[in-house]
Short mmCIF file of C-alpha atoms in Angstrom, two decimals:
data_model
loop_
_atom_site.label_atom_id
_atom_site.label_comp_id
_atom_site.label_asym_id
_atom_site.label_seq_id
_atom_site.Cartn_x
_atom_site.Cartn_y
_atom_site.Cartn_z
CA MET A 1 126.86 22.56 137.51
CA PRO A 2 129.94 23.08 135.58
CA GLU A 3 130.18 26.50 134.42
CA LEU A 4 132.07 28.39 131.79
CA PRO A 5 135.17 29.01 134.32
CA GLU A 6 135.28 25.41 134.94
CA VAL A 7 135.17 24.43 131.34
CA GLU A 8 137.89 27.17 130.46
CA ALA A 9 140.00 25.72 133.08
CA ALA A 10 139.44 22.24 131.62
CA ARG A 11 140.39 23.89 128.57
CA ARG A 12 143.37 25.32 129.33
CA ALA A 13 145.01 22.54 131.33
CA ILE A 14 144.65 20.40 128.04
CA GLU A 15 146.04 23.51 126.16
CA THR A 16 149.45 23.45 128.50
CA HIS A 17 149.66 19.55 129.00
CA CYS A 18 148.29 17.91 126.10
CA LEU A 19 149.10 19.57 122.83
CA GLY A 20 151.15 18.16 120.27
CA LYS A 21 150.75 14.56 122.02
CA LYS A 22 149.63 11.41 120.32
CA ILE A 23 146.93 9.47 121.80
CA LYS A 24 148.46 6.08 122.75
CA SER A 25 144.94 4.17 123.68
CA SER A 26 141.59 4.97 124.90
CA ILE A 27 138.68 3.47 126.93
CA VAL A 28 134.98 4.48 125.92
CA ALA A 29 132.40 3.92 128.17
CA ASP A 30 129.16 1.69 126.94
CA ASP A 31 126.72 4.17 127.95
CA PRO A 32 124.68 5.57 125.16
CA LYS A 33 123.04 8.01 127.22
CA VAL A 34 126.31 10.01 127.51
CA ILE A 35 128.09 8.63 124.39
CA ASP A 36 125.78 10.05 121.88
CA GLY A 37 125.64 8.66 118.13
CA VAL A 38 128.62 6.43 118.06
CA SER A 39 129.67 3.18 119.14
CA PRO A 40 132.40 2.67 122.00
CA SER A 41 134.61 0.90 119.38
CA ASP A 42 134.22 3.40 116.56
CA PHE A 43 134.74 6.07 118.74
CA GLN A 44 137.95 4.44 120.13
CA ALA A 45 139.25 3.45 116.72
CA SER A 46 139.02 7.08 115.54
CA LEU A 47 140.99 8.52 118.34
CA LEU A 48 143.84 5.70 118.25
CA GLY A 49 147.02 7.53 116.92
CA LYS A 50 145.65 10.66 116.57
CA THR A 51 147.61 13.94 117.82
CA ILE A 52 145.89 16.65 120.01
CA VAL A 53 146.49 19.73 118.09
CA ALA A 54 144.14 22.22 120.00
CA ALA A 55 141.28 22.69 122.54
CA HIS A 56 138.42 24.77 122.08
CA ARG A 57 135.56 25.93 124.17
CA LYS A 58 132.25 27.94 123.63
CA GLY A 59 129.93 28.36 126.38
CA LYS A 60 129.88 25.32 128.33
CA ASN A 61 131.05 23.13 125.69
CA MET A 62 134.31 22.10 124.67
CA TRP A 63 136.34 20.09 121.88
CA LEU A 64 139.46 18.76 121.12
CA GLU A 65 140.96 19.48 117.63
CA LEU A 66 143.00 16.35 116.42
CA ASP A 67 145.18 16.19 113.49
CA SER A 68 142.17 15.11 111.40
CA PRO A 69 138.63 14.59 112.11
CA PRO A 70 136.17 13.64 113.41
CA PHE A 71 137.04 15.42 117.01
CA PRO A 72 135.46 14.30 120.41
CA SER A 73 133.28 16.95 122.13
CA PHE A 74 131.98 17.48 125.33
CA GLN A 75 128.69 18.91 126.61
CA PHE A 76 129.33 19.02 130.38
CA GLY A 77 125.65 18.73 131.41
CA MET A 78 125.02 18.73 135.28
CA ALA A 79 128.05 17.23 136.50
CA GLY A 80 130.87 16.80 134.01
CA ALA A 81 134.21 16.98 134.96
CA LEU A 82 137.70 16.47 133.17
CA TYR A 83 140.68 15.39 135.09
CA ILE A 84 144.35 15.15 134.14
CA LYS A 85 146.29 12.87 136.63
CA GLY A 86 148.45 14.63 138.61
CA VAL A 87 146.97 18.11 137.30
CA ALA A 88 145.07 20.61 139.53
CA ILE A 89 141.53 21.53 137.23
CA ALA A 90 139.05 24.03 138.89
CA LYS A 91 136.27 22.18 140.78
CA TYR A 92 133.60 24.09 142.53
CA VAL A 93 130.88 22.96 144.94
CA ARG A 94 129.98 19.71 143.37
CA SER A 95 133.19 18.22 142.19
CA ALA A 96 132.65 14.98 140.06
CA VAL A 97 135.32 12.82 141.44
CA ASN A 98 137.02 12.99 144.63
CA ASP A 99 140.92 12.94 144.90
CA THR A 100 140.61 9.86 146.83
CA ASP A 101 138.60 7.77 144.16
CA GLU A 102 139.78 5.24 141.96
CA TRP A 103 141.54 6.03 138.57
CA PRO A 104 140.15 6.07 136.17
CA SER A 105 136.95 6.84 138.24
CA LYS A 106 134.01 4.28 137.71
CA TYR A 107 132.31 7.26 136.28
CA SER A 108 134.77 7.74 133.44
CA LYS A 109 133.11 8.03 129.91
CA LEU A 110 136.11 8.71 128.05
CA PHE A 111 139.59 7.76 129.08
CA MET A 112 142.87 8.64 127.10
CA GLU A 113 146.38 7.94 127.67
CA LEU A 114 148.92 9.73 125.77
CA GLU A 115 152.16 8.65 124.33
CA ASP A 116 154.20 10.55 127.30
CA GLY A 117 152.23 8.53 129.89
CA LEU A 118 150.05 11.24 130.66
CA GLU A 119 146.25 10.36 131.38
CA LEU A 120 143.05 12.08 130.92
CA SER A 121 139.51 11.10 131.92
CA PHE A 122 135.94 12.78 131.52
CA THR A 123 133.56 11.78 134.01
CA ASP A 124 130.09 12.03 134.62
CA LYS A 125 128.41 10.86 137.96
CA ARG A 126 124.87 11.91 136.97
CA ARG A 127 124.91 10.87 133.20
CA PHE A 128 123.32 14.11 131.74
CA ALA A 129 126.40 15.11 129.93
CA LYS A 130 127.12 14.21 126.30
CA VAL A 131 130.13 13.27 124.64
CA ARG A 132 130.08 13.06 120.69
CA LEU A 133 132.50 12.42 117.70
CA LEU A 134 131.86 15.28 115.38
CA LYS A 135 133.58 16.36 111.99
CA ASP A 136 132.90 20.18 112.47
CA PRO A 137 131.40 20.68 116.40
CA LYS A 138 130.91 24.54 115.76
CA SER A 139 128.37 23.65 112.95
CA VAL A 140 125.88 21.61 114.69
CA PRO A 141 123.95 21.87 117.63
CA PRO A 142 124.20 22.25 120.45
CA ILE A 143 127.35 24.53 119.63
CA SER A 144 125.68 25.99 116.56
CA GLU A 145 122.79 27.45 118.42
CA LEU A 146 124.72 29.26 121.17
CA GLY A 147 124.90 32.98 121.38
CA PRO A 148 128.47 34.82 121.87
CA ASP A 149 130.87 33.39 124.67
CA ALA A 150 130.46 35.50 127.57
CA LEU A 151 134.21 35.45 127.95
CA TYR A 152 135.86 36.01 124.62
CA GLU A 153 132.88 37.23 122.54
CA LEU A 154 130.66 39.46 124.93
CA MET A 155 129.39 41.90 122.77
CA PRO A 156 130.71 45.74 123.14
CA VAL A 157 129.15 47.67 126.04
CA ASP A 158 126.93 49.74 124.01
CA GLU A 159 125.61 47.36 121.93
CA PHE A 160 125.22 45.26 125.07
CA ALA A 161 122.78 48.02 126.47
CA GLU A 162 121.07 48.49 123.48
CA SER A 163 120.13 44.70 123.41
CA LEU A 164 118.96 44.73 126.98
CA SER A 165 116.51 47.80 126.08
CA LYS A 166 114.69 45.31 123.62
CA LYS A 167 114.47 42.29 125.93
CA LYS A 168 111.02 42.30 127.85
CA ILE A 169 112.17 39.45 129.93
CA ALA A 170 113.57 39.16 133.45
CA ILE A 171 117.40 39.92 133.25
CA LYS A 172 118.37 36.49 135.22
CA ALA A 173 116.30 34.32 132.82
CA LEU A 174 117.85 36.47 130.23
CA LEU A 175 121.60 35.71 131.35
CA LEU A 176 120.67 32.18 131.51
CA ASP A 177 119.83 31.98 127.90
CA GLN A 178 122.33 30.47 126.11
CA SER A 179 121.33 31.43 122.84
CA TYR A 180 121.78 35.26 124.20
CA ILE A 181 125.03 34.76 125.63
CA SER A 182 126.57 31.37 126.29
CA GLY A 183 128.42 30.00 129.12
CA ILE A 184 126.53 32.10 132.23
CA GLY A 185 125.02 29.42 134.57
CA ASN A 186 122.93 29.90 137.55
CA TRP A 187 125.73 30.61 140.39
CA ILE A 188 127.49 33.18 137.90
CA ALA A 189 124.20 34.81 136.97
CA ASP A 190 123.53 35.30 140.69
CA GLU A 191 127.30 36.63 141.36
CA VAL A 192 126.96 39.11 138.67
CA LEU A 193 123.43 40.38 139.43
CA TYR A 194 124.50 40.73 143.24
CA GLN A 195 127.87 42.33 142.33
CA SER A 196 125.89 44.92 139.97
CA ARG A 197 123.08 45.41 142.55
CA ILE A 198 120.43 44.45 140.14
CA HIS A 199 117.41 42.41 141.27
CA PRO A 200 117.12 39.15 139.27
CA LEU A 201 113.42 39.72 138.33
CA GLN A 202 114.15 43.10 136.97
CA HIS A 203 112.97 43.82 133.64
CA SER A 204 115.95 43.66 130.89
CA PHE A 205 114.47 46.74 129.10
CA SER A 206 114.15 49.06 132.50
CA LEU A 207 117.94 48.91 133.38
CA SER A 208 119.70 52.28 133.06
CA LYS A 209 122.66 52.49 131.02
CA GLU A 210 124.58 52.96 133.97
CA SER A 211 123.52 49.42 135.26
CA CYS A 212 124.03 48.01 131.96
CA GLU A 213 127.70 49.19 132.23
CA THR A 214 128.08 47.84 135.43
CA LEU A 215 126.68 44.32 134.76
CA HIS A 216 128.74 43.96 131.18
CA LYS A 217 131.88 44.94 133.25
CA CYS A 218 131.05 42.41 136.34
CA ILE A 219 130.26 39.50 133.54
CA LYS A 220 133.62 40.08 131.87
CA GLU A 221 135.94 40.65 135.33
CA LEU A 222 134.13 37.92 137.22
CA ILE A 223 134.60 35.01 134.73
CA LEU A 224 138.22 35.88 134.45
CA GLN A 225 138.71 36.19 138.15
CA VAL A 226 137.04 32.93 138.82
CA ILE A 227 139.31 31.14 136.29
CA GLU A 228 142.43 33.09 137.26
CA LYS A 229 141.85 32.58 141.14
CA ALA A 230 140.56 28.87 140.61
CA LEU A 231 144.37 28.33 138.90
CA GLU A 232 146.16 30.30 141.39
CA VAL A 233 144.55 28.56 144.54
CA GLY A 234 144.67 25.11 143.11
CA ALA A 235 141.22 24.78 142.25
CA ASP A 236 140.14 25.67 145.98
CA SER A 237 136.76 27.59 145.65
CA SER A 238 137.00 28.20 149.51
CA GLN A 239 139.59 30.97 148.65
CA PHE A 240 137.57 32.83 146.38
CA PRO A 241 136.77 36.47 147.85
CA SER A 242 134.68 36.49 150.84
CA SER A 243 132.21 39.52 149.57
CA TRP A 244 130.99 36.96 147.06
CA ILE A 245 127.39 35.47 147.35
CA PHE A 246 128.88 32.18 145.87
CA HIS A 247 130.07 30.90 149.65
CA SER A 248 126.36 31.45 150.82
CA ARG A 249 124.36 30.05 148.01
CA GLU A 250 124.03 26.31 149.70
CA LYS A 251 123.16 27.38 152.93
CA LYS A 252 119.29 27.18 154.22
CA PRO A 253 117.00 30.23 153.82
CA GLY A 254 117.35 32.32 156.97
CA LYS A 255 120.97 31.21 157.64
CA ALA A 256 122.63 32.55 154.49
CA PHE A 257 124.40 36.10 154.96
CA VAL A 258 126.85 38.04 152.93
CA ASP A 259 129.05 40.95 154.44
CA GLY A 260 126.48 40.86 157.22
CA LYS A 261 123.34 41.17 154.76
CA LYS A 262 120.58 38.56 154.34
CA ILE A 263 120.38 36.56 151.45
CA ASP A 264 117.12 35.58 150.33
CA PHE A 265 116.18 32.82 147.73
CA ILE A 266 113.42 32.85 145.02
CA THR A 267 112.85 31.02 141.60
CA ALA A 268 113.83 33.20 138.77
CA GLY A 269 114.24 31.67 135.46
CA GLY A 270 113.25 28.31 136.18
CA ARG A 271 116.35 27.88 138.83
CA THR A 272 116.61 28.72 142.43
CA THR A 273 117.92 32.27 142.86
CA ALA A 274 119.87 33.90 145.63
CA TYR A 275 119.82 37.64 146.09
CA VAL A 276 120.11 40.10 148.77
CA PRO A 277 116.86 42.28 148.96
CA GLU A 278 118.80 45.21 150.95
CA LEU A 279 120.83 45.69 147.65
CA GLN A 280 119.23 44.38 144.91
CA LYS A 281 116.07 46.40 144.61
CA LEU A 282 113.50 45.61 142.19
CA THR A 283 111.82 48.63 140.67
CA GLY A 284 108.67 48.83 138.81
CA LYS A 285 105.44 47.22 139.31
CA LYS A 286 105.82 44.23 137.22
CA THR A 287 108.59 41.73 136.34
CA GLY A 288 109.95 40.43 132.64
CA LYS A 289 108.78 37.03 132.07
CA ALA A 290 110.99 34.33 131.11
CA PRO A 291 111.89 33.24 127.35
CA SER A 292 109.72 31.00 125.35
CA ARG A 293 109.83 26.99 125.34
CA SER A 294 112.40 27.20 122.38
CA THR A 295 114.97 28.73 124.40
CA LYS A 296 114.11 26.28 127.46
CA GLN A 297 113.85 28.53 130.03
CA SER A 298 110.69 28.66 132.44
CA SER A 299 108.57 31.46 132.97
CA ASP A 300 109.44 33.75 135.93
CA LYS A 301 107.30 35.06 138.41
CA ASP A 302 107.84 38.34 140.58
CA GLU A 303 107.49 38.46 144.32
CA ASN A 304 103.66 38.58 144.16
CA GLY A 305 103.50 35.34 142.10
CA ASP A 306 102.58 36.99 138.48
CA GLY A 307 105.25 37.31 135.75
CA GLU A 308 103.05 39.58 133.40
CA ASP A 309 104.34 42.97 132.72
CA GLU A 310 102.27 46.29 132.44
CA ASP A 311 101.86 46.25 128.85
CA GLU A 312 100.54 42.24 128.81
CA LEU A 313 98.18 42.90 131.71
CA GLY A 314 96.41 45.82 129.88
CA SER A 315 96.33 43.62 126.41
CA ASN A 316 95.11 40.93 128.67
CA LYS A 317 92.20 43.09 130.24
CA GLU A 318 91.24 44.27 126.77
CA THR A 319 91.15 40.78 125.41
CA THR A 320 88.81 39.69 127.95
CA GLU A 321 86.34 42.34 127.92
CA LYS A 322 86.06 41.78 123.91
CA ALA A 323 85.42 37.73 124.64
CA LYS A 324 82.74 39.03 127.14
CA SER A 325 81.13 41.08 124.55
CA LYS A 326 81.16 38.81 121.95
CA LYS A 327 80.01 36.08 124.18
CA GLY A 328 76.86 38.37 125.25
CA GLN A 329 75.98 38.77 121.62
CA LYS A 330 76.37 35.48 120.17
CA THR A 331 74.23 32.58 121.24
CA SER A 332 74.85 29.23 119.31
CA ARG A 333 71.75 27.23 118.21
CA GLY A 334 72.79 24.47 120.81
CA ALA A 335 73.04 27.09 123.68
CA ALA A 336 69.72 28.39 122.64
CA MET A 337 68.30 24.90 123.68
CA LYS A 338 69.64 25.06 127.21
CA PRO A 339 67.78 26.21 130.11
CA PRO A 340 69.06 29.40 131.76
CA VAL A 341 72.10 28.95 134.13
CA LYS A 342 71.19 29.65 137.83
CA ARG A 343 73.63 31.95 139.39
CA SER A 344 74.37 33.02 143.03
CA LYS A 345 74.06 36.37 143.83
CA GLU A 346 77.85 36.70 144.40
CA SER A 347 78.38 35.79 141.08
CA GLY A 348 75.18 37.02 139.20
CA SER A 349 76.55 40.55 138.33
CA ASP A 350 79.97 42.50 138.22
CA ASP A 351 80.19 45.94 139.76
CA ASP A 352 77.72 47.62 137.65
CA GLY A 353 75.00 44.92 138.40
CA ASP A 354 74.29 44.61 134.64
CA ASP A 355 76.80 41.90 133.43
CA GLY A 356 74.93 38.93 135.25
CA GLU A 357 71.31 40.16 133.97
CA GLU A 358 72.77 40.52 130.27
CA LYS A 359 74.22 37.05 130.62
CA LYS A 360 71.01 35.57 131.87
CA THR A 361 69.11 37.05 128.80
CA THR A 362 71.40 35.45 126.34
CA LYS A 363 70.94 31.90 127.66
CA MET A 364 67.10 32.27 127.13
CA SER A 365 64.98 30.60 124.31
CA LYS A 366 63.15 32.46 122.09
CA THR A 367 59.84 31.43 123.46
CA GLN A 368 61.32 32.61 126.84
CA LYS A 369 62.57 35.82 125.35
CA THR A 370 59.22 36.66 123.77
CA LYS A 371 57.35 35.80 126.94
CA VAL A 372 59.54 38.43 129.06
CA GLU A 373 59.43 40.94 126.31
CA THR A 374 55.39 40.63 126.53
CA SER A 375 55.23 40.71 130.25
CA GLN A 376 57.54 43.97 130.46
CA LYS A 377 55.32 45.39 127.62
CA LYS A 378 52.08 44.72 129.95
CA LEU A 379 53.42 46.09 132.71
CA LYS A 380 54.75 49.30 130.93
CA ASN A 381 51.24 49.78 129.78
CA SER A 382 49.79 49.21 133.25
CA ASN A 383 51.93 51.78 134.94
CA THR A 384 51.32 54.46 131.97
CA SER A 385 47.53 53.56 132.31
CA ALA A 386 47.55 53.76 136.24
CA HIS A 387 49.52 57.07 135.74
CA LEU A 388 46.79 58.38 133.37
CA LYS A 389 43.97 57.75 135.86
CA LYS A 390 45.68 59.30 138.60
CA LYS A 391 46.45 62.25 136.66
CA ALA A 392 42.69 62.63 135.64
CA LYS A 393 41.24 62.38 138.98
CA LYS A 394 43.58 65.34 140.00
#
């Protein structure tokens, strides 16, 4: 999946090669799943004769500023990629189009030819990307909903540490939450956590100040390093440092190693996650939970399979006990008409041996309850009488 460095590399390539040039012609695919909210003909007409003034990015979204609105914006999705003919742009493990493919590619969603003959194309094999035509991309979703950009707007380290101290969720899930920090995707989250020696399921609030500072530094430095390295080596990701966990993320479990240390794979933040158990220790009994559905992140589980923290567990136990108590006290009119529920010996009582009997009693009708009370009273009187007789004989 394209992440911040790849989108930033595309933005820089446009900034270097396309600014100040007019759009001579364009071809927009008839694909309403990708071309969002505008017809191909209207899109093409709005671009013709316009000059590219600037290229902007926030998180994993990019847009071109023209000399007048509206502006084309690109949400890269799973496999979106921007290509400029004859220009190397960073592409990682899953590139959208090979160098030997036809030009423009059959997967092209927006093709533009500039006045000097330069050609660029936005492609998407899997059709999860969105290409829009917007008057002000920053003022509408998805860009308006994004948190600070991980490269250009990352909060100061002290503010970052303070923010993490208030987040009761797993750190990997938090890094993937685009409303918290925008631009960090799955492999970059794994990489910065590995370089910081932080377990992906560690509570965000439980991180030490030192760990927060290391993580902050890794986010900033690693993203810059990826961009610069990608441009330096002609978009060849195999040239990235061998000490990165990046190179082994695609390998099968049991065959993935980094610096001789085993890489394990778990699910965190709803995504397959690579980490090194020997170096990334999970401290504390429980892990953080993932953000709610509104942040589009899945719940996390720790290595034992439960994602609740200690406070939540205590709260859940208390709630359960209260519910049991109320259940034993209240019997609706409908429930009173039902016969007692037969229970096995195993489920008939809890550790104290009283709960099962109490539940049986609450299921009894008033008549049955009266009979039981009468029988118990007779038995008590009988025992008392026998005791007195025995005492009199003595």
